[in-house]
Short mmCIF file of C-alpha atoms and ligand atoms in Angstrom, two decimals:
data_model
loop_
_atom_site.label_atom_id
_atom_site.label_comp_id
_atom_site.label_asym_id
_atom_site.label_seq_id
_atom_site.Cartn_x
_atom_site.Cartn_y
_atom_site.Cartn_z
CA MET A 11 109.47 89.04 117.40
CA GLY A 12 108.05 92.50 116.86
CA PHE A 13 104.69 93.11 118.46
CA CYS A 14 103.64 89.43 118.44
CA ILE A 15 103.05 87.23 121.48
CA PHE A 16 101.62 84.18 119.72
CA ASN A 17 102.18 83.31 116.07
CA ASN A 18 98.50 83.09 115.10
CA VAL A 19 99.06 81.81 111.58
CA ALA A 20 101.39 79.05 112.82
CA ILE A 21 98.83 77.97 115.43
CA ALA A 22 96.12 77.97 112.74
CA THR A 23 98.34 75.85 110.49
CA ARG A 24 98.94 73.24 113.15
CA HIS A 25 95.26 73.26 114.12
CA ALA A 26 94.28 72.63 110.49
CA GLN A 27 96.71 69.74 110.29
CA ALA A 28 95.99 68.19 113.70
CA GLU A 29 92.23 68.75 113.99
CA LEU A 30 90.85 69.32 110.50
CA GLY A 31 92.76 66.61 108.67
CA LEU A 32 94.50 68.85 106.17
CA ASP A 33 98.03 67.95 105.10
CA ARG A 34 99.42 70.69 102.90
CA VAL A 35 99.12 74.31 104.01
CA ALA A 36 100.48 77.35 102.19
CA ILE A 37 101.02 80.54 104.17
CA VAL A 38 101.07 83.80 102.22
CA ASP A 39 102.43 86.72 104.22
CA PHE A 40 102.16 90.19 102.70
CA ASP A 41 102.92 92.11 105.89
CA VAL A 42 105.66 94.65 105.10
CA HIS A 43 108.07 92.88 107.45
CA HIS A 44 109.64 89.50 106.69
CA GLY A 45 107.77 86.72 108.48
CA ASN A 46 110.90 85.51 110.19
CA GLY A 47 109.14 83.71 113.04
CA THR A 48 106.83 81.80 110.71
CA GLU A 49 109.78 80.94 108.48
CA ALA A 50 111.77 79.62 111.47
CA LEU A 51 108.87 77.48 112.70
CA PHE A 52 108.27 75.75 109.34
CA ARG A 53 111.68 75.88 107.70
CA GLU A 54 112.24 72.13 108.14
CA ASP A 55 108.60 71.14 107.48
CA PRO A 56 107.83 70.17 103.87
CA SER A 57 104.06 70.08 104.59
CA VAL A 58 104.02 73.88 104.86
CA LEU A 59 104.93 76.29 102.06
CA PHE A 60 105.81 79.67 103.50
CA VAL A 61 105.70 82.68 101.19
CA SER A 62 106.65 86.17 102.35
CA LEU A 63 106.59 89.36 100.31
CA HIS A 64 108.28 92.12 102.26
CA GLN A 65 110.32 95.30 102.14
CA TRP A 66 114.02 94.54 102.03
CA PRO A 67 116.41 95.63 103.30
CA PHE A 68 114.28 96.40 106.35
CA TRP A 69 113.72 95.26 109.93
CA PRO A 70 114.31 92.47 111.02
CA GLY A 71 116.90 92.03 108.26
CA THR A 72 116.09 88.45 107.26
CA GLY A 73 114.42 87.21 104.06
CA GLY A 74 116.85 88.74 101.60
CA PRO A 75 117.83 87.45 98.16
CA GLY A 76 118.94 83.82 98.04
CA THR A 77 117.13 82.72 101.22
CA SER A 78 114.41 80.62 99.58
CA ASP A 79 114.31 76.83 99.39
CA GLU A 80 111.77 74.22 98.21
CA HIS A 81 109.12 75.22 100.73
CA THR A 82 110.22 78.71 101.73
CA LEU A 83 109.71 81.51 99.21
CA ASN A 84 111.07 84.88 100.20
CA VAL A 85 110.23 87.75 97.86
CA PRO A 86 112.25 90.79 98.97
CA LEU A 87 110.95 94.02 97.42
CA ALA A 88 112.59 97.45 97.35
CA ALA A 89 111.25 100.33 99.44
CA GLY A 90 108.67 102.28 97.48
CA SER A 91 107.16 99.22 95.75
CA GLY A 92 103.50 99.72 94.92
CA ASP A 93 100.54 97.85 93.45
CA ALA A 94 102.19 97.03 90.11
CA VAL A 95 105.32 95.57 91.70
CA TYR A 96 103.30 93.41 94.10
CA VAL A 97 100.95 92.17 91.38
CA ARG A 98 103.92 91.27 89.17
CA ALA A 99 105.59 89.42 92.07
CA PHE A 100 102.36 87.49 92.64
CA ALA A 101 101.94 86.61 88.99
CA GLU A 102 105.55 85.71 88.25
CA THR A 103 106.75 84.18 91.53
CA VAL A 104 104.07 83.49 94.12
CA GLU A 105 101.33 81.97 91.97
CA PRO A 106 103.57 79.41 90.18
CA ALA A 107 105.16 78.30 93.48
CA VAL A 108 101.88 77.90 95.36
CA SER A 109 100.20 76.23 92.41
CA ALA A 110 103.03 73.66 92.20
CA PHE A 111 102.71 72.99 95.94
CA GLU A 112 98.96 72.20 95.59
CA PRO A 113 97.87 73.39 99.05
CA GLU A 114 94.64 72.17 100.62
CA LEU A 115 94.42 75.41 102.58
CA VAL A 116 95.87 78.88 102.10
CA LEU A 117 96.40 80.92 105.26
CA VAL A 118 97.11 84.60 104.78
CA SER A 119 99.18 86.69 107.15
CA ALA A 120 97.30 89.84 106.23
CA GLY A 121 99.41 92.78 107.29
CA PHE A 122 98.52 96.27 106.13
CA ASP A 123 101.76 98.06 106.95
CA ALA A 124 102.82 98.11 103.27
CA HIS A 125 100.19 100.80 102.63
CA VAL A 126 101.62 104.06 101.28
CA ASP A 127 100.48 105.98 104.37
CA ASP A 128 101.65 103.51 107.00
CA PRO A 129 103.99 105.18 109.50
CA LEU A 130 106.35 102.16 109.79
CA GLY A 131 106.53 100.67 106.31
CA GLU A 132 108.04 102.47 103.32
CA MET A 133 106.00 100.78 100.60
CA ALA A 134 103.32 102.26 98.35
CA LEU A 135 100.37 99.84 98.22
CA SER A 136 96.93 101.41 97.78
CA VAL A 137 93.55 100.30 99.10
CA ASP A 138 92.85 98.73 95.71
CA GLY A 139 96.24 97.00 95.87
CA PHE A 140 95.25 95.22 99.06
CA ARG A 141 91.93 94.17 97.54
CA GLU A 142 93.82 92.68 94.60
CA LEU A 143 96.40 90.91 96.79
CA ALA A 144 93.58 89.41 98.84
CA ARG A 145 91.75 88.28 95.70
CA ARG A 146 94.91 86.68 94.32
CA SER A 147 95.69 85.04 97.67
CA ALA A 148 92.25 83.45 97.93
CA ALA A 149 92.56 82.16 94.37
CA LEU A 150 95.69 80.19 95.29
CA GLY A 151 93.88 77.27 96.91
CA PRO A 152 90.52 75.61 97.48
CA ARG A 153 89.94 77.36 100.83
CA THR A 154 91.39 80.42 102.53
CA ALA A 155 91.55 81.94 105.97
CA ALA A 156 93.38 85.04 107.08
CA VAL A 157 94.79 86.48 110.27
CA LEU A 158 95.36 90.16 110.91
CA GLU A 159 99.02 91.14 111.17
CA GLY A 160 100.63 94.60 111.11
CA GLY A 161 99.14 97.92 110.08
CA TYR A 162 99.82 101.07 112.06
CA ASN A 163 97.74 103.78 110.44
CA LEU A 164 94.72 103.27 112.65
CA ASP A 165 92.60 105.78 110.73
CA LEU A 166 93.04 103.81 107.52
CA LEU A 167 93.17 100.27 108.89
CA PRO A 168 89.39 99.61 108.84
CA SER A 169 89.14 100.51 105.15
CA LEU A 170 92.16 98.34 104.31
CA VAL A 171 90.69 95.34 106.14
CA GLU A 172 87.35 95.95 104.44
CA ALA A 173 89.05 96.01 101.03
CA ALA A 174 90.88 92.77 101.79
CA LEU A 175 87.66 91.06 102.92
CA ALA A 176 86.04 92.15 99.65
CA GLY A 177 89.03 90.74 97.75
CA PHE A 178 88.92 87.42 99.56
CA SER A 179 85.25 86.94 98.68
CA ASP A 180 85.87 88.04 95.10
CA SER A 181 88.20 85.25 94.03
ZN1 ZN B 210 104.74 94.23 109.86
#
C-alpha cells in the first residue's frame, strides 16, 4: 500500500533465507506508518519476527493495541511521541522481544517520516533520535541491513539518513 511498489524488506528477507542460508530474520520497522504489508506477508511465518513502531491511530489504521502475536510485535504510539517515548519502547518492548527471538539477521525498515518536521507524520523524533534508534536496531542482532522507507521532508532527509548510518555503525 501507500507509495510502495515492491516490499523491499520482504524481498531482502526471503533472499537472506533462500540464498544466504539464514533462518531467523527480525524486521524492525520504525517508519511512522504501520508496516501492514510486511505484517500480512509474514503473519503466518514463525521464521520472521516483525516489529513495527508507528503512530496510532493513523493511516492505514492497522497495528493498534492487541494486534501482536508470538512473531508480530506492534507498538502503537500516540501522536506527538518523541525521542524519549521511542527509546523507552525500544528498551521495554522491542529489545526483550527481539533478544528472545535470537535473529541471525536484523533488517530495518528505516522510515524517517516520524521526524518532528515531516509533513505527513505527527511524531516528534529528532535527528539524534534517529541515530539512537539506528544504534539500538543494529545492536539487536549479529548483522544488520536497512532499507529506506518513508520520509517526506526532502530538505531534511539526507541528514536523517546520515544520522541513521552513523547510528548503525556505532552499535
Ligand atoms: Zn511511512
